[in-house]
Coordinates of C-alpha atoms and ligand atoms in Angstrom, one line a residue:
M56 CA -6.8 -37.3 26.9
A57 CA -8.4 -34.6 29.2
T58 CA -12.2 -34.3 28.8
T59 CA -12.3 -30.8 29.9
M60 CA -10.2 -27.8 29.0
K61 CA -9.8 -23.9 30.1
A62 CA -11.8 -21.4 27.7
L63 CA -12.3 -17.7 27.6
R64 CA -15.8 -17.1 27.1
K65 CA -18.6 -14.6 27.0
M66 CA -20.7 -16.0 29.7
Q67 CA -23.5 -13.0 30.0
P68 CA -25.0 -10.5 27.6
A69 CA -22.8 -8.0 29.3
R70 CA -19.5 -6.3 29.4
G71 CA -16.3 -8.6 30.0
L72 CA -15.3 -12.0 29.5
Q73 CA -14.7 -15.0 31.9
M74 CA -12.2 -17.9 32.1
D75 CA -14.2 -21.4 32.4
T76 CA -14.0 -24.9 32.4
V77 CA -15.8 -26.7 29.6
A78 CA -15.7 -30.0 27.6
V79 CA -13.3 -30.5 25.0
P80 CA -15.4 -30.5 21.8
A81 CA -16.6 -33.8 20.5
L82 CA -15.7 -34.3 16.7
G83 CA -17.8 -35.2 13.7
P84 CA -16.4 -37.4 10.9
T85 CA -15.3 -34.2 9.0
D86 CA -13.7 -32.5 12.1
V87 CA -10.3 -31.7 13.3
L88 CA -9.4 -30.9 17.0
V89 CA -6.5 -28.6 17.3
R90 CA -4.4 -28.1 20.2
V91 CA -4.3 -24.1 20.4
K92 CA -0.6 -22.9 20.6
T93 CA -0.9 -19.2 20.0
A94 CA -3.9 -17.1 19.7
S95 CA -4.3 -13.4 18.9
I96 CA -6.8 -10.7 19.9
C97 CA -8.7 -9.0 16.9
G98 CA -10.5 -5.6 17.1
T99 CA -13.8 -7.7 16.9
D100 CA -12.9 -9.5 20.2
L101 CA -12.5 -5.9 21.9
H102 CA -16.1 -5.1 20.7
I103 CA -17.5 -8.1 22.2
Y104 CA -15.5 -7.6 25.3
G105 CA -16.9 -4.2 25.6
W106 CA -20.6 -5.4 24.4
D107 CA -21.1 -2.8 21.9
R108 CA -24.5 -2.5 19.7
W109 CA -23.0 -4.9 17.1
S110 CA -22.0 -7.6 19.5
Q111 CA -25.6 -7.3 21.3
G112 CA -27.2 -8.2 18.2
R113 CA -24.6 -10.9 16.8
I114 CA -23.4 -12.9 19.9
K115 CA -25.3 -15.6 21.7
P116 CA -23.6 -16.3 25.3
P117 CA -22.3 -18.6 26.3
V118 CA -19.6 -18.6 23.5
T119 CA -15.8 -19.0 23.4
L120 CA -14.1 -16.3 21.5
G121 CA -11.1 -16.5 19.5
H122 CA -10.6 -16.6 15.7
E123 CA -6.9 -15.8 15.2
F124 CA -4.8 -18.8 16.1
C125 CA -2.4 -21.8 15.3
G126 CA -1.6 -25.1 17.0
T127 CA -1.1 -28.7 16.5
V128 CA -3.7 -31.3 15.0
E129 CA -4.6 -33.4 18.2
R130 CA -7.4 -35.7 16.8
R131 CA -9.1 -36.0 13.4
G132 CA -12.7 -37.4 12.5
D133 CA -13.0 -40.7 10.6
E134 CA -13.3 -39.2 7.2
V135 CA -10.4 -36.8 7.5
A136 CA -7.3 -37.6 5.4
A137 CA -5.8 -34.3 4.5
V138 CA -4.2 -33.7 7.9
K139 CA -2.9 -36.0 10.7
P140 CA -2.0 -35.6 14.3
G141 CA 1.2 -33.4 15.0
D142 CA 0.7 -31.3 11.9
F143 CA 1.0 -27.5 12.8
V144 CA -2.1 -25.6 11.3
S145 CA -4.1 -22.5 11.2
A146 CA -7.6 -22.1 9.7
E147 CA -10.0 -20.1 7.9
M148 CA -12.9 -19.3 10.4
H149 CA -15.2 -18.1 8.0
V150 CA -17.1 -21.5 7.3
N151 CA -19.2 -21.2 4.3
C152 CA -22.0 -23.7 3.5
G153 CA -20.8 -25.0 0.1
H154 CA -24.4 -24.9 -1.5
C155 CA -25.7 -21.4 -1.7
E156 CA -25.2 -19.6 -5.2
Q157 CA -22.1 -17.7 -4.1
C158 CA -20.6 -20.8 -2.9
R159 CA -21.4 -22.6 -6.4
L160 CA -19.9 -19.5 -7.9
G161 CA -16.5 -19.9 -6.1
Q162 CA -17.3 -17.0 -3.8
G163 CA -17.4 -18.8 -0.5
H164 CA -16.3 -15.8 1.3
I165 CA -19.5 -14.1 0.9
C166 CA -21.4 -17.1 1.4
Q167 CA -25.1 -16.5 2.3
N168 CA -25.1 -18.9 5.3
L169 CA -21.5 -17.8 6.5
R170 CA -20.7 -18.7 10.3
I171 CA -17.8 -17.6 12.0
I172 CA -15.9 -19.7 14.5
G173 CA -15.2 -17.6 17.6
I174 CA -18.3 -15.5 17.0
D175 CA -21.3 -17.7 16.2
Q176 CA -19.6 -21.0 17.6
D177 CA -16.7 -21.6 20.0
G178 CA -13.5 -20.4 19.0
A179 CA -9.8 -20.7 19.8
F180 CA -9.2 -18.8 23.0
A181 CA -9.1 -22.4 24.6
E182 CA -6.9 -25.2 24.9
F183 CA -8.5 -26.9 22.1
V184 CA -10.7 -25.6 19.0
K185 CA -12.8 -28.0 16.6
I186 CA -12.6 -26.8 12.9
P187 CA -14.1 -28.4 9.8
A188 CA -11.2 -30.3 7.9
S189 CA -12.0 -28.1 4.8
N190 CA -11.1 -25.0 6.7
I191 CA -7.7 -26.3 8.1
W192 CA -4.6 -24.7 6.7
K193 CA -1.3 -26.5 7.0
L194 CA 1.5 -24.3 8.0
D195 CA 4.7 -24.5 6.0
P196 CA 7.8 -24.8 8.5
A197 CA 9.5 -21.9 6.7
I198 CA 6.8 -19.5 8.1
P199 CA 7.6 -18.1 11.5
E200 CA 5.5 -19.7 13.9
H201 CA 4.0 -16.8 15.8
Y202 CA 2.8 -15.3 12.2
G203 CA 0.4 -18.5 12.4
A204 CA -1.5 -16.7 14.8
I205 CA -2.3 -13.6 12.8
L206 CA -3.2 -15.2 9.3
D207 CA -6.8 -14.1 9.6
P208 CA -6.1 -10.3 9.6
L209 CA -3.0 -10.6 7.5
G210 CA -5.3 -12.2 4.9
N211 CA -7.6 -9.4 5.0
A212 CA -4.7 -7.2 4.1
V213 CA -3.6 -9.5 1.3
H214 CA -7.1 -9.9 0.1
T215 CA -7.5 -6.0 -0.1
V216 CA -4.1 -5.3 -1.6
L217 CA -4.3 -8.0 -4.2
A218 CA -7.8 -7.0 -5.2
G219 CA -6.4 -4.8 -8.2
P220 CA -3.1 -3.8 -9.7
I221 CA -0.3 -3.0 -7.2
A222 CA 3.1 -3.3 -8.7
G223 CA 4.3 0.0 -9.8
Q224 CA 1.4 1.8 -8.3
T225 CA 0.8 4.5 -5.8
V226 CA -1.3 3.4 -2.7
L227 CA -2.9 5.3 0.2
V228 CA -3.8 3.1 3.1
T229 CA -6.3 5.1 5.2
G230 CA -6.3 3.9 8.9
C231 CA -3.3 2.2 10.4
G232 CA -4.7 -0.3 12.8
P233 CA -3.3 -4.0 12.7
I234 CA -4.7 -4.6 9.2
G235 CA -3.8 -1.1 7.8
L236 CA -0.4 -1.6 9.0
M237 CA 0.0 -5.3 7.6
S238 CA -1.4 -3.8 4.3
I239 CA 1.4 -1.3 4.2
A240 CA 4.0 -4.1 4.3
V241 CA 2.2 -6.2 1.7
A242 CA 1.9 -3.3 -0.8
K243 CA 5.5 -2.7 -0.5
A244 CA 6.3 -6.4 -1.0
C245 CA 4.1 -6.4 -3.9
G246 CA 5.8 -3.6 -5.8
S247 CA 3.8 -0.9 -4.8
S248 CA 5.9 2.4 -5.7
R249 CA 5.0 4.8 -3.1
V250 CA 2.8 4.1 -0.1
F251 CA 1.1 7.0 1.5
A252 CA -0.6 6.4 5.0
T253 CA -3.0 8.4 7.0
E254 CA -3.7 7.9 10.8
T255 CA -4.9 9.9 13.5
N256 CA -3.2 8.1 16.6
E257 CA 0.5 9.0 16.9
K258 CA 1.9 5.6 18.1
R259 CA 0.3 4.0 15.1
R260 CA 1.9 6.6 12.6
A261 CA 5.1 5.7 14.2
M262 CA 4.2 1.8 13.5
A263 CA 3.4 2.9 9.9
R264 CA 6.7 4.2 9.3
K265 CA 8.3 1.0 10.8
M266 CA 6.1 -1.0 8.4
G267 CA 7.6 0.7 5.4
A268 CA 5.2 3.5 4.5
D269 CA 6.9 6.3 2.6
V270 CA 4.9 9.3 3.5
V271 CA 2.6 9.1 6.9
L272 CA 0.2 11.8 7.5
N273 CA -2.0 13.0 10.2
P274 CA -5.2 14.1 8.9
A275 CA -6.4 15.9 12.0
T276 CA -3.5 18.5 11.9
E277 CA -2.8 18.7 8.2
D278 CA -4.4 18.8 4.7
A279 CA -3.7 15.2 3.8
V280 CA -5.6 15.3 0.5
A281 CA -3.8 18.3 -0.7
R282 CA -0.5 16.7 0.4
I283 CA -0.9 13.6 -1.5
L284 CA -2.1 15.4 -4.6
S285 CA 1.0 17.6 -4.5
E286 CA 3.2 14.5 -4.2
T287 CA 1.5 12.7 -7.1
N288 CA 1.6 15.5 -9.6
G289 CA -1.8 16.5 -8.9
A290 CA -3.1 13.1 -10.0
G291 CA -3.8 11.3 -6.9
V292 CA -3.0 7.6 -5.8
D293 CA -3.8 4.7 -8.2
A294 CA -5.2 2.6 -5.1
L295 CA -7.2 3.6 -1.9
L296 CA -7.0 0.8 0.4
E297 CA -9.5 1.8 3.2
M298 CA -8.6 0.5 6.4
S299 CA -10.4 2.9 9.1
G300 CA -14.0 2.7 8.5
N301 CA -13.9 6.3 9.6
P302 CA -16.3 8.5 7.5
M303 CA -13.8 11.2 7.1
A304 CA -10.9 9.1 6.1
I305 CA -13.1 7.4 3.4
Q306 CA -14.2 10.8 1.8
Q307 CA -10.7 11.9 2.0
G308 CA -9.6 8.6 0.5
F309 CA -11.9 9.1 -2.5
R310 CA -10.7 12.6 -2.9
A311 CA -7.0 11.6 -3.1
L312 CA -7.8 8.7 -5.6
R313 CA -6.8 9.5 -9.1
A314 CA -9.2 9.4 -12.0
G315 CA -9.5 5.6 -13.1
G316 CA -8.2 4.5 -9.8
R317 CA -9.5 1.6 -7.6
A318 CA -10.8 2.0 -4.1
S319 CA -10.7 -1.3 -2.1
L320 CA -12.9 -0.9 1.1
L321 CA -12.3 -3.0 4.1
G322 CA -13.1 -0.8 7.1
I323 CA -16.4 -1.1 8.5
P324 CA -18.2 2.2 9.3
T325 CA -20.7 2.3 12.2
E326 CA -23.0 4.5 10.2
N327 CA -23.9 5.4 6.8
V328 CA -21.2 7.5 5.1
P329 CA -22.3 10.4 2.6
L330 CA -20.0 10.1 -0.7
D331 CA -20.0 12.7 -3.5
L332 CA -20.5 9.7 -6.1
V333 CA -20.6 12.3 -9.1
N334 CA -17.1 13.7 -8.5
D335 CA -15.6 10.8 -6.5
V336 CA -16.5 7.9 -8.2
I337 CA -18.7 8.4 -11.5
F338 CA -16.8 11.4 -13.4
K339 CA -13.5 9.6 -11.9
G340 CA -14.5 6.5 -13.6
A341 CA -13.3 4.9 -10.2
T342 CA -13.7 1.2 -9.5
V343 CA -15.0 0.6 -6.0
Q344 CA -15.0 -2.6 -4.3
G345 CA -16.2 -4.1 -1.0
I346 CA -13.6 -6.5 0.5
Y347 CA -14.9 -9.1 3.1
G348 CA -12.7 -11.8 4.7
R349 CA -10.2 -13.8 2.7
R350 CA -10.8 -15.6 -0.7
M351 CA -11.3 -19.3 -0.1
Y352 CA -8.5 -20.1 -0.9
E353 CA -6.8 -17.7 -3.4
T354 CA -6.0 -15.2 -0.5
W355 CA -4.4 -18.1 1.7
V356 CA -2.4 -19.3 -1.3
Q357 CA -1.0 -15.9 -1.9
M358 CA -0.4 -15.1 1.7
A359 CA 1.4 -18.4 2.2
A360 CA 3.5 -17.7 -0.8
L361 CA 4.6 -14.3 0.4
L362 CA 5.4 -15.5 4.0
K363 CA 7.3 -18.5 2.6
A364 CA 9.4 -16.3 0.2
G365 CA 10.1 -14.1 3.4
K366 CA 8.8 -11.0 1.7
L367 CA 6.9 -9.7 4.7
N368 CA 8.6 -8.5 8.0
L369 CA 5.7 -8.2 10.5
E370 CA 7.8 -8.1 13.7
P371 CA 7.1 -4.5 14.7
L372 CA 3.7 -5.6 15.0
F373 CA 4.2 -8.2 17.7
G374 CA 4.2 -7.0 21.6
E375 CA 3.4 -8.7 24.9
R376 CA 2.7 -12.5 25.1
A377 CA 0.6 -13.7 28.0
P378 CA -0.9 -17.1 29.2
L379 CA -4.8 -17.1 28.4
D380 CA -5.9 -16.5 31.8
K381 CA -4.1 -13.2 32.0
F382 CA -6.2 -11.8 29.1
E383 CA -7.6 -8.6 31.2
S384 CA -4.3 -6.9 30.9
A385 CA -4.0 -7.7 27.3
F386 CA -7.5 -6.5 26.6
T387 CA -6.9 -3.2 28.6
L388 CA -3.6 -2.6 26.6
L389 CA -5.4 -3.0 23.1
Q390 CA -8.3 -0.7 24.2
G391 CA -5.7 1.9 24.9
G392 CA -4.8 2.2 21.2
L393 CA -1.9 0.0 20.9
A394 CA -1.9 -1.2 17.4
G395 CA 0.3 -4.1 17.9
K396 CA -0.8 -8.0 18.2
I397 CA -0.9 -9.4 21.8
L398 CA -0.5 -13.3 21.7
L399 CA -2.3 -15.4 24.0
Y400 CA -1.2 -19.0 25.0
P401 CA -3.8 -21.3 26.3
N402 CA -1.4 -24.1 26.8
G403 CA 1.2 -22.2 28.4
V404 CA 3.9 -19.4 27.3
P405 CA 6.8 -21.0 25.2
R406 CA 10.2 -19.9 26.6
Ligands
LIG632 P1 -8.7 -0.4 13.9 O1 -10.0 0.1 14.6 O2 -7.5 -0.8 15.1 O3 -8.0 0.5 13.1 C1 -8.6 1.4 12.4 C2 -7.4 2.8 12.4 O4 -8.1 3.7 11.8 C3 -7.4 3.3 13.9 O5 -5.9 3.1 14.1 C4 -7.9 4.7 13.9 O6 -7.1 5.3 14.7 C5 -7.6 4.9 12.4 N1 -8.4 6.3 12.0 C6 -9.6 6.7 12.8 N2 -10.2 7.8 12.1 C7 -9.1 8.1 11.1 C8 -9.1 9.1 10.1 N3 -10.0 10.3 10.1 N4 -7.9 9.1 9.4 C9 -7.1 8.1 9.3 N5 -7.2 7.2 10.1 C10 -8.1 7.0 11.1 O7 -9.2 -1.6 13.2 P2 -8.4 -3.1 12.4 O8 -8.3 -4.3 13.2 O9 -7.0 -2.7 11.9 O10 -9.4 -3.3 11.2 C11 -9.7 -2.0 10.2 C12 -10.9 -1.8 9.8 O11 -11.3 -3.2 9.1 C13 -11.8 -2.0 11.0 O12 -12.9 -1.0 10.7 C14 -12.3 -3.4 11.1 O13 -13.8 -3.4 11.6 C15 -12.5 -3.7 9.5 N6 -12.5 -5.1 9.3 C16 -13.1 -5.4 8.2 C17 -13.0 -6.8 7.9 C18 -13.8 -7.2 6.5 O14 -13.5 -8.5 6.3 N7 -14.0 -6.2 5.9 C19 -12.3 -7.8 8.6 C20 -11.8 -7.4 9.6 C21 -11.7 -5.8 10.2
LIG633 ZN1 -22.7 -20.6 1.0

């Protein structure tokens, strides 16, 4: 087997990414080496590409990016028994420590010592990626292969939607980026009675309709809160799924939430957001929850079950496919506000 490989890396503390040739990762006894078939670009990768304030504080170049992927097991460490060479897999890229208070409480997704593969250590925008065996997720052959490359954001959506009651519930999704769009599909699949979606970008509103949203609103040109209240007999929605991180969207979401409803917040604001706690949370008796990552591994079990049952049509999300070294045009397209997922192929684009 080759000892070097191609990888897409952040080489310098500056804007941009470069292709580089690096050593194929060496395995410890509990590691798995995966030959990456398909990878996908996340919003976080765009931030790292652009070298924003968050990336400057977090990323330590040189590092290989990429945390959305699927591929086949190439080799395994001596102590690994659960997977074997040739298995088709994806992985949870949040690596928890296993010994902190939260890990011991079964809350590994909010581990105190969480490390992210593709952010804190070398990731999947490469021919091979090294993953701890306990983070590997074997893929059922019934699941469309390219869906395997987007399980990380889909898991964010599944975690948020299923963080409270959903069957027979009215839902508002604020923000229709890839994760908001996936949340629409998941909410419909899980029996939500009516899905409202707000989004300022026209292309993404069109995508929201394709993903099954019942009412799609542009909060920049219409009073979205008034419209949602009037369509819910003045009560508001049962569940707010916040997927934008935008302060205005968050405030509108709380105003459109019914008394006794739940607000599940996934979007990450870049500034503090003023909230009317008295009227929108306390007097409403609202349940507010922060959502981070995917529950290990409850979310994965739920997501796999939904996919295997054929409950989720995610096809509208998929756009261009490109070999890994043609990454520049993919990043440019995504920076233009396209909400789709672009697939990158480090080992060649399949026909
Ligand atoms: P994205 O940036 O592609 O999507 C956000 C969308 O919100 C965009 O389409 C944008 O046009 C829309 N928006 C902006 N202002 C709005 C407004 N006033 N009203 C309605 N919509 C508005 O992001 P994404 O990749 O889909 O991720 C969604 C959010 O979740 C981001 O904030 C991201 O940082 C965050 N995130 C959180 C976690 C977590 O574990 N908590 C994980 C991944 C991503
Ligand atoms: Zn921990």
